[in-house]
DNA sequence: GATGAATGAGATTTCATTCAT
DNA sequence: TATGAATGAAATCTCATTCAT
């Protein structure tokens, strides 16, 4: 189970630091930022970064796995806290920074995405995250909050894309989301 | 009108060839493609490309101006051909390849976008294109096709973003567009 | 036949300059010298070097093809100038700087050698060079200058290895060669 | 004799382990192998390696001293076991793996070799080994097995170089050695 | 003393841009 | 004017060596 021989405390700290830093930098400047920029911002040398993540692809996959996991937790928290599935969904969409980061990653170049998926760890957690999201949407449909004629995948795809809007459009996103959700809602009249 | 000294016939041909080639290559491979790749595909040397467009930014601005102009024509054609503004809008959104390319360019990195806008030619035609689109949406609102509580800018922003979905999501876009337009539509019940 | 579209005069000059420089540098410092060192000594930028030879392997293969060709000419010249095959052989071995360089390349790491051989141009000229050398040795055997009980390949392998001695042993090589040739000679008593 | 403070048992074990591992790795992959590769194969951390051998040069010198010592023993064993000096020489050349490794090290880049020699320990044992080899060759000459007109140094240099042939030529070495020794032999007719 | 994590200098390679032909 | 060769700055990645645990 634990293939990795358990990192030293300082190493684990750095590992985590690099992933969160990389997540932030990717979100801000895209996936093409120099590796050195990530290292600098994390306060480590490039060598350290490369020791943990042999190339950019590995780093991206690690960031992806990390954010997938965070989203999964947010989904569960939202489902637990909200009175109805619909409510959970809207809270999640407007409140989860992790989800925003994740959809950014989700719309990467197919090539990069393939590499993310070939890392079994990220693939597994990705699937688990997707299952949780689908459950949430399905529950909302079953309770009658979502139009019966739109599929779960359509809902997730569309709202994901809206969330994936770039920083330059960040101000508009909440309203766009509102309009889209309103359009997906059943029994409007 | 003729600010530029008249170009030789072959030069004008090259100019146009480079712009359309660059538009296609940008759409396929993103804005970071090597300049040499664009030149090769256009069948000219890099030197020729640089003679016309002193750097990448200028080329992007020129491509943008070109597609803005093409969109403007599409808007006018749609408005002329369709029975109602709403109809014109839906046709335009689903039918204009130029529009798709334009929104791709429109959601570029802010830095690049700034350069596009500092080129006065593209800025002018951009504003003209936007005015035409706004007119179209305003007409649709006035005729009562669009919900009165959403602004023109909101409509344009949201549908633009949906159109800007990457090639990997191309299949979903028509449906997303349908759902979004349906949600923006007035009197649905 | 002429796949290459004929280089410009200055480009051909550089091409040749890089190959001869690389040959010298490889001979002096081994195959691992920084590419930049080769470029600097040739008086060109690294970019130029990489434009002609996409990676180190291509450069090595080109150098190899070049020296193979030069050896081939030396073999022919020696055969034409010397009264007997044996004479031609001894002259060639002691006088051909090209041959010395070639055997250095010939004893490269198998991995590098494989790449040299996968370049069809160098492979062809290599085979031609080897055929000429074999002919020379065979002629010497047929005339009775070389012991009948040693094969052509054995002769070539052994003398090649002696010639491949490093710069630090350069002083000894002529004597070593003399001793080895003397040992290979027939009718000694 | 005991200049070094006595090492702990495990430390001495590591010291020896690293040297023999390094000898093997150098022989297989050349002197440029990553230090980490040596450490890994020896089953120790890099830190341990560096604690014993402050840099690569020191490690090489230590490996050299070690193989020199082993060759010295092989020379004595061969001299003791063989009926004649000539016999001892031929056995040694064809049978001593240590000798093969040593000549490989001996033909290193002059720069590296200088460092090997500046380490007094390896220099001393090197001289002792050379003396034993020279004695052996001298004895063979005195008994009339070796041509009187070739010097001891010439014999040693030439046969060393033949033994230094790379792994890719390993198959040919025994025959090359046979031919060379035959050529050095006196009274052949 | 042993370990392996961190560092940063250096090598490879790419590409935007300039300039000789 | 068109071409594509030359340049060098910047990015990726590796590894010798140092140092915290």
PDB file of N, CA and C in Angstrom, chain C residues 120-182:
ATOM      1  N   UNK C 120      21.900   6.826 -42.610  1.00  0.00           N
ATOM      2  CA  UNK C 120      22.237   6.011 -43.784  1.00  0.00           C
ATOM      3  C   UNK C 120      23.447   6.556 -44.530  1.00  0.00           C
ATOM      4  N   UNK C 121      23.603   7.871 -44.536  1.00  0.00           N
ATOM      5  CA  UNK C 121      24.723   8.418 -45.268  1.00  0.00           C
ATOM      6  C   UNK C 121      26.053   7.920 -44.696  1.00  0.00           C
ATOM      7  N   UNK C 122      26.177   8.009 -43.377  1.00  0.00           N
ATOM      8  CA  UNK C 122      27.445   7.601 -42.791  1.00  0.00           C
ATOM      9  C   UNK C 122      27.624   6.089 -42.904  1.00  0.00           C
ATOM     10  N   UNK C 123      26.521   5.370 -42.853  1.00  0.00           N
ATOM     11  CA  UNK C 123      26.633   3.917 -42.970  1.00  0.00           C
ATOM     12  C   UNK C 123      27.186   3.515 -44.326  1.00  0.00           C
ATOM     13  N   UNK C 124      26.664   4.136 -45.343  1.00  0.00           N
ATOM     14  CA  UNK C 124      27.125   3.800 -46.695  1.00  0.00           C
ATOM     15  C   UNK C 124      28.603   4.073 -46.880  1.00  0.00           C
ATOM     16  N   UNK C 125      29.001   5.268 -46.482  1.00  0.00           N
ATOM     17  CA  UNK C 125      30.396   5.624 -46.699  1.00  0.00           C
ATOM     18  C   UNK C 125      31.302   4.797 -45.779  1.00  0.00           C
ATOM     19  N   UNK C 126      30.759   4.434 -44.604  1.00  0.00           N
ATOM     20  CA  UNK C 126      31.520   3.559 -43.716  1.00  0.00           C
ATOM     21  C   UNK C 126      31.797   2.225 -44.400  1.00  0.00           C
ATOM     22  N   UNK C 127      30.775   1.682 -44.997  1.00  0.00           N
ATOM     23  CA  UNK C 127      30.947   0.384 -45.645  1.00  0.00           C
ATOM     24  C   UNK C 127      31.948   0.479 -46.792  1.00  0.00           C
ATOM     25  N   UNK C 128      31.873   1.579 -47.502  1.00  0.00           N
ATOM     26  CA  UNK C 128      32.781   1.761 -48.627  1.00  0.00           C
ATOM     27  C   UNK C 128      34.231   1.860 -48.132  1.00  0.00           C
ATOM     28  N   UNK C 129      34.394   2.612 -47.074  1.00  0.00           N
ATOM     29  CA  UNK C 129      35.733   2.760 -46.496  1.00  0.00           C
ATOM     30  C   UNK C 129      36.266   1.410 -46.022  1.00  0.00           C
ATOM     31  N   UNK C 130      35.411   0.664 -45.346  1.00  0.00           N
ATOM     32  CA  UNK C 130      35.848  -0.635 -44.844  1.00  0.00           C
ATOM     33  C   UNK C 130      36.234  -1.553 -45.995  1.00  0.00           C
ATOM     34  N   UNK C 131      35.434  -1.509 -47.056  1.00  0.00           N
ATOM     35  CA  UNK C 131      35.739  -2.363 -48.212  1.00  0.00           C
ATOM     36  C   UNK C 131      37.113  -2.026 -48.774  1.00  0.00           C
ATOM     37  N   UNK C 132      37.421  -0.742 -48.847  1.00  0.00           N
ATOM     38  CA  UNK C 132      38.723  -0.331 -49.387  1.00  0.00           C
ATOM     39  C   UNK C 132      39.859  -0.807 -48.493  1.00  0.00           C
ATOM     40  N   UNK C 133      39.640  -0.689 -47.187  1.00  0.00           N
ATOM     41  CA  UNK C 133      40.678  -1.141 -46.252  1.00  0.00           C
ATOM     42  C   UNK C 133      40.865  -2.653 -46.355  1.00  0.00           C
ATOM     43  N   UNK C 134      39.753  -3.344 -46.453  1.00  0.00           N
ATOM     44  CA  UNK C 134      39.855  -4.799 -46.548  1.00  0.00           C
ATOM     45  C   UNK C 134      40.579  -5.220 -47.822  1.00  0.00           C
ATOM     46  N   UNK C 135      40.280  -4.525 -48.891  1.00  0.00           N
ATOM     47  CA  UNK C 135      40.962  -4.826 -50.150  1.00  0.00           C
ATOM     48  C   UNK C 135      42.471  -4.655 -49.997  1.00  0.00           C
ATOM     49  N   UNK C 136      42.822  -3.577 -49.352  1.00  0.00           N
ATOM     50  CA  UNK C 136      44.244  -3.297 -49.159  1.00  0.00           C
ATOM     51  C   UNK C 136      44.923  -4.422 -48.375  1.00  0.00           C
ATOM     52  N   UNK C 137      44.314  -4.818 -47.281  1.00  0.00           N
ATOM     53  CA  UNK C 137      44.893  -5.878 -46.456  1.00  0.00           C
ATOM     54  C   UNK C 137      44.901  -7.195 -47.223  1.00  0.00           C
ATOM     55  N   UNK C 138      43.819  -7.453 -47.922  1.00  0.00           N
ATOM     56  CA  UNK C 138      43.769  -8.703 -48.697  1.00  0.00           C
ATOM     57  C   UNK C 138      44.868  -8.755 -49.737  1.00  0.00           C
ATOM     58  N   UNK C 139      45.065  -7.630 -50.392  1.00  0.00           N
ATOM     59  CA  UNK C 139      46.131  -7.583 -51.397  1.00  0.00           C
ATOM     60  C   UNK C 139      47.482  -7.869 -50.764  1.00  0.00           C
ATOM     61  N   UNK C 140      47.673  -7.292 -49.581  1.00  0.00           N
ATOM     62  CA  UNK C 140      48.953  -7.508 -48.897  1.00  0.00           C
ATOM     63  C   UNK C 140      49.113  -8.979 -48.522  1.00  0.00           C
ATOM     64  N   UNK C 141      48.035  -9.591 -48.152  1.00  0.00           N
ATOM     65  CA  UNK C 141      48.123 -11.011 -47.811  1.00  0.00           C
ATOM     66  C   UNK C 141      48.409 -11.837 -49.051  1.00  0.00           C
ATOM     67  N   UNK C 142      47.724 -11.485 -50.121  1.00  0.00           N
ATOM     68  CA  UNK C 142      47.893 -12.257 -51.338  1.00  0.00           C
ATOM     69  C   UNK C 142      49.319 -12.160 -51.887  1.00  0.00           C
ATOM     70  N   UNK C 143      49.913 -11.007 -51.693  1.00  0.00           N
ATOM     71  CA  UNK C 143      51.292 -10.867 -52.174  1.00  0.00           C
ATOM     72  C   UNK C 143      52.271 -11.529 -51.201  1.00  0.00           C
ATOM     73  N   UNK C 144      51.747 -12.000 -50.085  1.00  0.00           N
ATOM     74  CA  UNK C 144      52.601 -12.720 -49.152  1.00  0.00           C
ATOM     75  C   UNK C 144      53.285 -11.865 -48.101  1.00  0.00           C
ATOM     76  N   UNK C 145      52.830 -10.655 -47.926  1.00  0.00           N
ATOM     77  CA  UNK C 145      53.465  -9.792 -46.926  1.00  0.00           C
ATOM     78  C   UNK C 145      52.930 -10.041 -45.521  1.00  0.00           C
ATOM     79  N   UNK C 146      51.723 -10.550 -45.455  1.00  0.00           N
ATOM     80  CA  UNK C 146      51.099 -10.746 -44.146  1.00  0.00           C
ATOM     81  C   UNK C 146      50.973 -12.233 -43.849  1.00  0.00           C
ATOM     82  N   UNK C 147      51.184 -12.581 -42.610  1.00  0.00           N
ATOM     83  CA  UNK C 147      51.075 -13.982 -42.198  1.00  0.00           C
ATOM     84  C   UNK C 147      49.750 -14.557 -42.705  1.00  0.00           C
ATOM     85  N   UNK C 148      49.831 -15.741 -43.253  1.00  0.00           N
ATOM     86  CA  UNK C 148      48.638 -16.349 -43.845  1.00  0.00           C
ATOM     87  C   UNK C 148      47.622 -16.767 -42.789  1.00  0.00           C
ATOM     88  N   UNK C 149      48.095 -16.949 -41.557  1.00  0.00           N
ATOM     89  CA  UNK C 149      47.172 -17.457 -40.530  1.00  0.00           C
ATOM     90  C   UNK C 149      46.426 -16.362 -39.775  1.00  0.00           C
ATOM     91  N   UNK C 150      46.517 -15.129 -40.204  1.00  0.00           N
ATOM     92  CA  UNK C 150      45.687 -14.124 -39.528  1.00  0.00           C
ATOM     93  C   UNK C 150      44.700 -13.518 -40.517  1.00  0.00           C
ATOM     94  N   UNK C 151      43.488 -13.363 -40.062  1.00  0.00           N
ATOM     95  CA  UNK C 151      42.430 -12.876 -40.943  1.00  0.00           C
ATOM     96  C   UNK C 151      42.510 -11.372 -41.175  1.00  0.00           C
ATOM     97  N   UNK C 152      41.871 -10.959 -42.222  1.00  0.00           N
ATOM     98  CA  UNK C 152      41.842  -9.529 -42.547  1.00  0.00           C
ATOM     99  C   UNK C 152      41.217  -8.723 -41.413  1.00  0.00           C
ATOM    100  N   UNK C 153      40.133  -9.251 -40.925  1.00  0.00           N
ATOM    101  CA  UNK C 153      39.445  -8.552 -39.844  1.00  0.00           C
ATOM    102  C   UNK C 153      40.326  -8.417 -38.608  1.00  0.00           C
ATOM    103  N   UNK C 154      41.096  -9.462 -38.349  1.00  0.00           N
ATOM    104  CA  UNK C 154      41.991  -9.411 -37.194  1.00  0.00           C
ATOM    105  C   UNK C 154      43.048  -8.326 -37.367  1.00  0.00           C
ATOM    106  N   UNK C 155      43.598  -8.257 -38.557  1.00  0.00           N
ATOM    107  CA  UNK C 155      44.606  -7.231 -38.825  1.00  0.00           C
ATOM    108  C   UNK C 155      44.011  -5.842 -38.616  1.00  0.00           C
ATOM    109  N   UNK C 156      42.875  -5.627 -39.254  1.00  0.00           N
ATOM    110  CA  UNK C 156      42.262  -4.298 -39.161  1.00  0.00           C
ATOM    111  C   UNK C 156      41.872  -3.952 -37.729  1.00  0.00           C
ATOM    112  N   UNK C 157      41.297  -4.908 -37.024  1.00  0.00           N
ATOM    113  CA  UNK C 157      40.890  -4.648 -35.650  1.00  0.00           C
ATOM    114  C   UNK C 157      42.080  -4.273 -34.779  1.00  0.00           C
ATOM    115  N   UNK C 158      43.121  -5.055 -34.854  1.00  0.00           N
ATOM    116  CA  UNK C 158      44.276  -4.827 -33.991  1.00  0.00           C
ATOM    117  C   UNK C 158      44.964  -3.497 -34.305  1.00  0.00           C
ATOM    118  N   UNK C 159      45.264  -3.250 -35.555  1.00  0.00           N
ATOM    119  CA  UNK C 159      45.953  -1.988 -35.852  1.00  0.00           C
ATOM    120  C   UNK C 159      45.057  -0.787 -35.573  1.00  0.00           C
ATOM    121  N   UNK C 160      43.757  -0.952 -35.770  1.00  0.00           N
ATOM    122  CA  UNK C 160      42.848   0.144 -35.452  1.00  0.00           C
ATOM    123  C   UNK C 160      42.927   0.484 -33.969  1.00  0.00           C
ATOM    124  N   UNK C 161      42.924  -0.553 -33.169  1.00  0.00           N
ATOM    125  CA  UNK C 161      42.949  -0.306 -31.740  1.00  0.00           C
ATOM    126  C   UNK C 161      44.259   0.381 -31.325  1.00  0.00           C
ATOM    127  N   UNK C 162      45.336  -0.021 -31.932  1.00  0.00           N
ATOM    128  CA  UNK C 162      46.609   0.633 -31.612  1.00  0.00           C
ATOM    129  C   UNK C 162      46.540   2.111 -32.002  1.00  0.00           C
ATOM    130  N   UNK C 163      45.992   2.374 -33.164  1.00  0.00           N
ATOM    131  CA  UNK C 163      45.876   3.762 -33.614  1.00  0.00           C
ATOM    132  C   UNK C 163      44.945   4.576 -32.723  1.00  0.00           C
ATOM    133  N   UNK C 164      44.053   3.874 -32.042  1.00  0.00           N
ATOM    134  CA  UNK C 164      43.058   4.573 -31.229  1.00  0.00           C
ATOM    135  C   UNK C 164      43.607   5.011 -29.874  1.00  0.00           C
ATOM    136  N   UNK C 165      44.869   4.775 -29.640  1.00  0.00           N
ATOM    137  CA  UNK C 165      45.452   5.150 -28.343  1.00  0.00           C
ATOM    138  C   UNK C 165      45.252   6.648 -28.093  1.00  0.00           C
ATOM    139  N   UNK C 166      45.060   7.004 -26.839  1.00  0.00           N
ATOM    140  CA  UNK C 166      44.749   8.396 -26.513  1.00  0.00           C
ATOM    141  C   UNK C 166      45.961   9.307 -26.697  1.00  0.00           C
ATOM    142  N   UNK C 167      45.698  10.586 -26.677  1.00  0.00           N
ATOM    143  CA  UNK C 167      46.756  11.585 -26.880  1.00  0.00           C
ATOM    144  C   UNK C 167      47.901  11.364 -25.897  1.00  0.00           C
ATOM    145  N   UNK C 168      47.551  10.915 -24.681  1.00  0.00           N
ATOM    146  CA  UNK C 168      48.592  10.760 -23.675  1.00  0.00           C
ATOM    147  C   UNK C 168      49.609   9.683 -24.058  1.00  0.00           C
ATOM    148  N   UNK C 169      49.211   8.793 -24.976  1.00  0.00           N
ATOM    149  CA  UNK C 169      50.129   7.733 -25.396  1.00  0.00           C
ATOM    150  C   UNK C 169      50.635   7.967 -26.812  1.00  0.00           C
ATOM    151  N   UNK C 170      50.367   9.156 -27.332  1.00  0.00           N
ATOM    152  CA  UNK C 170      50.672   9.419 -28.746  1.00  0.00           C
ATOM    153  C   UNK C 170      52.129   9.134 -29.104  1.00  0.00           C
ATOM    154  N   UNK C 171      53.011   9.455 -28.207  1.00  0.00           N
ATOM    155  CA  UNK C 171      54.433   9.249 -28.491  1.00  0.00           C
ATOM    156  C   UNK C 171      54.783   7.789 -28.754  1.00  0.00           C
ATOM    157  N   UNK C 172      54.083   6.913 -28.038  1.00  0.00           N
ATOM    158  CA  UNK C 172      54.417   5.498 -28.148  1.00  0.00           C
ATOM    159  C   UNK C 172      53.830   4.832 -29.382  1.00  0.00           C
ATOM    160  N   UNK C 173      52.785   5.421 -29.927  1.00  0.00           N
ATOM    161  CA  UNK C 173      52.047   4.733 -30.984  1.00  0.00           C
ATOM    162  C   UNK C 173      52.908   4.299 -32.174  1.00  0.00           C
ATOM    163  N   UNK C 174      53.766   5.153 -32.697  1.00  0.00           N
ATOM    164  CA  UNK C 174      54.544   4.704 -33.858  1.00  0.00           C
ATOM    165  C   UNK C 174      55.327   3.419 -33.565  1.00  0.00           C
ATOM    166  N   UNK C 175      55.923   3.368 -32.405  1.00  0.00           N
ATOM    167  CA  UNK C 175      56.692   2.171 -32.055  1.00  0.00           C
ATOM    168  C   UNK C 175      55.759   0.970 -31.884  1.00  0.00           C
ATOM    169  N   UNK C 176      54.641   1.170 -31.211  1.00  0.00           N
ATOM    170  CA  UNK C 176      53.689   0.082 -31.037  1.00  0.00           C
ATOM    171  C   UNK C 176      53.261  -0.454 -32.396  1.00  0.00           C
ATOM    172  N   UNK C 177      53.012   0.461 -33.288  1.00  0.00           N
ATOM    173  CA  UNK C 177      52.564   0.080 -34.623  1.00  0.00           C
ATOM    174  C   UNK C 177      53.649  -0.736 -35.323  1.00  0.00           C
ATOM    175  N   UNK C 178      54.861  -0.285 -35.164  1.00  0.00           N
ATOM    176  CA  UNK C 178      55.980  -0.977 -35.778  1.00  0.00           C
ATOM    177  C   UNK C 178      56.072  -2.410 -35.260  1.00  0.00           C
ATOM    178  N   UNK C 179      55.981  -2.532 -33.948  1.00  0.00           N
ATOM    179  CA  UNK C 179      56.064  -3.857 -33.350  1.00  0.00           C
ATOM    180  C   UNK C 179      54.914  -4.742 -33.816  1.00  0.00           C
ATOM    181  N   UNK C 180      53.739  -4.188 -33.857  1.00  0.00           N
ATOM    182  CA  UNK C 180      52.570  -4.978 -34.252  1.00  0.00           C
ATOM    183  C   UNK C 180      52.674  -5.393 -35.715  1.00  0.00           C
ATOM    184  N   UNK C 181      53.038  -4.445 -36.566  1.00  0.00           N
ATOM    185  CA  UNK C 181      53.149  -4.772 -37.991  1.00  0.00           C
ATOM    186  C   UNK C 181      54.242  -5.817 -38.206  1.00  0.00           C
ATOM    187  N   UNK C 182      55.291  -5.665 -37.465  1.00  0.00           N
ATOM    188  CA  UNK C 182      56.380  -6.624 -37.576  1.00  0.00           C
ATOM    189  C   UNK C 182      55.890  -8.022 -37.199  1.00  0.00           C
TER     190      UNK C 182
END
